[in-house]
């Protein structure tokens, strides 16, 4: 009851509970602000709420502070509530009840006993003088309350000998004569055996040992060395020190590597390429001291500016002073930053422009959105509008009416691939931009955002946290450029919405309501603050990825499980626009039959099953029924004449092998790489524990470089990256969204440098443009590791094969689906099969449990997802 009242208080006072940095509060007080609702960001549960995320985080920080001050704890104790405690039994006997029906009594007695026990430890000196203590109580919902206790003892009472330890705890095997059964049970189930056959290891060496530490790094990389000179030899060059050899292997990181990369691009590329590279470093936050890098490289960064000015002014004798050249270079960098929604002013450590008055808007984000040519937008709108079918036209008119009348309706456009959702987004965008209004186009994935005019990913546009929970809010604060942009937006379109966890959409809705109160005091009571929001997607596709989540967890995470769905108006697109492309009747019939079969797969109508898993048959013309070497056969089908086609960009542009897991993807890519002639170039990452974990006092002795190097997780490049010229690769991070370099973009390797990799786009419109990808500091989110670490590596991976999840949003002409194991989540098979428009471009190789090719596989569909639409 008490907790319910506290929750009720927080719910009724969401408008006044906020969080922000102390500096921001002091600045507001200094300005004389009296309304705190415009300071900081909105939160849901403050740290004062017991059990909340902020409460647990603060307690964790307190515990880590104790570890930092006093070192490791001396004793770790556990205590669990016992329902046979006399106090509980006495009460049960009076009431004639059982302990399992009175958890309140068990919890109260447990808390009283725990406090008394802590009092014995701290004041009674049961184990000696206690200088610090901390405990946490677990409610696991599968048993009684359970506490973990940590004690720090005074140096005079520490247990420094075996005798001292035996005086407080004893663990020994039971007497086999007196207790034979107990002895057998303990021997069988409570004794650890050898953990593997490899027992060799390198001793821990701290960073401050310098050359010895660098020697340890080299010993874990260099193979077949018989002397110290061999250890210090990299690419045939013998270096004078271990550190220099490590630097040559790119194992150290640091700003010097980025400086070397800039100088390398100066030799390989144009002046604009150099400035784009520097901008990529700024956007990625890779530079520890951007001003120092600028000071050392500004002359290189200004390459070509004097030449272009002379050409522009038709004056070959033009002379520019160093200060003027610096300003022109900073202006060029600022222009590149503006294309990505940033300003040079956002990096105060960098030198600034002397006169930034050339900017017509103070808000660069709004300036970019209002920069569209209204005449061009109107022409495009008229051309698109005339081609809308009946369903699209109905949706178009409903959305336009909502925007014009400020109805603030939440729409969801439901339609499978080919029904013209993207076409509708474009038509709406052209309509409102021709009127000088702002339309924000976002998508849940980087690839989908590239298909939208002025598209961005939802995470970057709305500041969504990478790790979401029920209480998450966006990182957008009031009275900022982003909040002003959201207030000014007339329409927000969110494509591929079913891909993202509903907590992300709820976090955005919660933040938008808070932001809109700046212009409408009643906005806090309106869904999305009264904005018209259009979501789109296909629930047949892959739903939000929940690591180690159950079927119920995945269904619970979808947008149609959100409370917001009750207010959503669903509009359906069912007409397949791809059928109108070809004038060939037989071709249209083939496409129509193929589309119907794929829809039946997505709807789970093939076969019959109650648990969501159905065995389906693959048609003969698609299925590969005979195969001996499965990997080789699927590669031969998708990449015939591979060696002869290496220089043909179009060959790789429209084909890929899809696999259900990353392990299978890596196996296929390694095989294809082995077929390509020539030596590969190997790039090793530099992996380090992040500053936050260092400050928490985590022991580095068990976090060795090899431990970090071995970590593999989705979205993170491997420690070892092997590439060859002409190999197709995929970006794993958003590098430069304005230039089309976003997560999932497929590229071709054209140049392998030391500190940068030259790549070209696969698309016909961009395949002549060469860009340079640098190494970046990448921090995995949601990785199954107990520490936070960063990996300095090229955000790339080979993509002859890719995972099914990664292929969502891609459109290909030739797909080979390789299934040595069946799909395991809703929509995976549907996504894989629907990457192609025509059945002629699809081949499926299914491997059964005995390793033979077969024609049947498992399809996973959760029908409860469709019942909510």
mmCIF file with all atom_site columns, C-alpha atoms in Angstrom, residues 42 462-464 472-475 502-516 523-531 533 564:
data_model
loop_
_atom_site.group_PDB
_atom_site.id
_atom_site.type_symbol
_atom_site.label_atom_id
_atom_site.label_alt_id
_atom_site.label_comp_id
_atom_site.label_asym_id
_atom_site.label_entity_id
_atom_site.label_seq_id
_atom_site.pdbx_PDB_ins_code
_atom_site.Cartn_x
_atom_site.Cartn_y
_atom_site.Cartn_z
_atom_site.occupancy
_atom_site.B_iso_or_equiv
_atom_site.pdbx_formal_charge
_atom_site.auth_seq_id
_atom_site.auth_comp_id
_atom_site.auth_asym_id
_atom_site.auth_atom_id
_atom_site.pdbx_PDB_model_num
ATOM 1  C CA . UNK A 1 42  ? 12.217 14.556 -17.714 1.00 0.00 ? 42  UNK A CA 1
ATOM 2  C CA . UNK A 1 462 ? 15.420 11.625 -31.064 1.00 0.00 ? 462 UNK A CA 1
ATOM 3  C CA . UNK A 1 463 ? 18.338 10.827 -28.765 1.00 0.00 ? 463 UNK A CA 1
ATOM 4  C CA . UNK A 1 464 ? 16.988 7.414  -27.787 1.00 0.00 ? 464 UNK A CA 1
ATOM 5  C CA . UNK A 1 472 ? 13.625 5.561  -20.385 1.00 0.00 ? 472 UNK A CA 1
ATOM 6  C CA . UNK A 1 473 ? 13.376 9.070  -21.772 1.00 0.00 ? 473 UNK A CA 1
ATOM 7  C CA . UNK A 1 474 ? 15.103 10.699 -24.718 1.00 0.00 ? 474 UNK A CA 1
ATOM 8  C CA . UNK A 1 475 ? 18.203 12.753 -24.060 1.00 0.00 ? 475 UNK A CA 1
ATOM 9  C CA . UNK A 1 502 ? 8.092  -0.391 -27.640 1.00 0.00 ? 502 UNK A CA 1
ATOM 10 C CA . UNK A 1 503 ? 10.012 1.177  -24.744 1.00 0.00 ? 503 UNK A CA 1
ATOM 11 C CA . UNK A 1 504 ? 11.845 3.290  -27.325 1.00 0.00 ? 504 UNK A CA 1
ATOM 12 C CA . UNK A 1 505 ? 8.587  4.580  -28.800 1.00 0.00 ? 505 UNK A CA 1
ATOM 13 C CA . UNK A 1 506 ? 7.148  5.176  -25.336 1.00 0.00 ? 506 UNK A CA 1
ATOM 14 C CA . UNK A 1 507 ? 10.332 7.034  -24.335 1.00 0.00 ? 507 UNK A CA 1
ATOM 15 C CA . UNK A 1 508 ? 9.941  9.314  -27.361 1.00 0.00 ? 508 UNK A CA 1
ATOM 16 C CA . UNK A 1 509 ? 6.233  9.875  -26.664 1.00 0.00 ? 509 UNK A CA 1
ATOM 17 C CA . UNK A 1 510 ? 7.004  10.681 -23.025 1.00 0.00 ? 510 UNK A CA 1
ATOM 18 C CA . UNK A 1 511 ? 9.730  13.164 -23.975 1.00 0.00 ? 511 UNK A CA 1
ATOM 19 C CA . UNK A 1 512 ? 7.687  14.765 -26.769 1.00 0.00 ? 512 UNK A CA 1
ATOM 20 C CA . UNK A 1 513 ? 4.791  15.437 -24.408 1.00 0.00 ? 513 UNK A CA 1
ATOM 21 C CA . UNK A 1 514 ? 7.221  17.127 -22.036 1.00 0.00 ? 514 UNK A CA 1
ATOM 22 C CA . UNK A 1 515 ? 8.853  19.222 -24.804 1.00 0.00 ? 515 UNK A CA 1
ATOM 23 C CA . UNK A 1 516 ? 5.521  20.348 -26.290 1.00 0.00 ? 516 UNK A CA 1
ATOM 24 C CA . UNK A 1 523 ? 0.302  18.916 -24.296 1.00 0.00 ? 523 UNK A CA 1
ATOM 25 C CA . UNK A 1 524 ? 1.277  16.741 -21.344 1.00 0.00 ? 524 UNK A CA 1
ATOM 26 C CA . UNK A 1 525 ? -2.194 15.164 -21.532 1.00 0.00 ? 525 UNK A CA 1
ATOM 27 C CA . UNK A 1 526 ? -2.110 14.528 -25.299 1.00 0.00 ? 526 UNK A CA 1
ATOM 28 C CA . UNK A 1 527 ? -0.475 11.513 -26.980 1.00 0.00 ? 527 UNK A CA 1
ATOM 29 C CA . UNK A 1 528 ? 2.818  12.633 -28.497 1.00 0.00 ? 528 UNK A CA 1
ATOM 30 C CA . UNK A 1 529 ? 2.089  16.145 -27.249 1.00 0.00 ? 529 UNK A CA 1
ATOM 31 C CA . UNK A 1 530 ? -0.562 16.649 -29.936 1.00 0.00 ? 530 UNK A CA 1
ATOM 32 C CA . UNK A 1 531 ? 1.708  15.883 -32.912 1.00 0.00 ? 531 UNK A CA 1
ATOM 33 C CA . UNK A 1 533 ? 2.779  10.718 -35.920 1.00 0.00 ? 533 UNK A CA 1
ATOM 34 C CA . UNK A 1 564 ? -0.274 3.789  -26.999 1.00 0.00 ? 564 UNK A CA 1
#
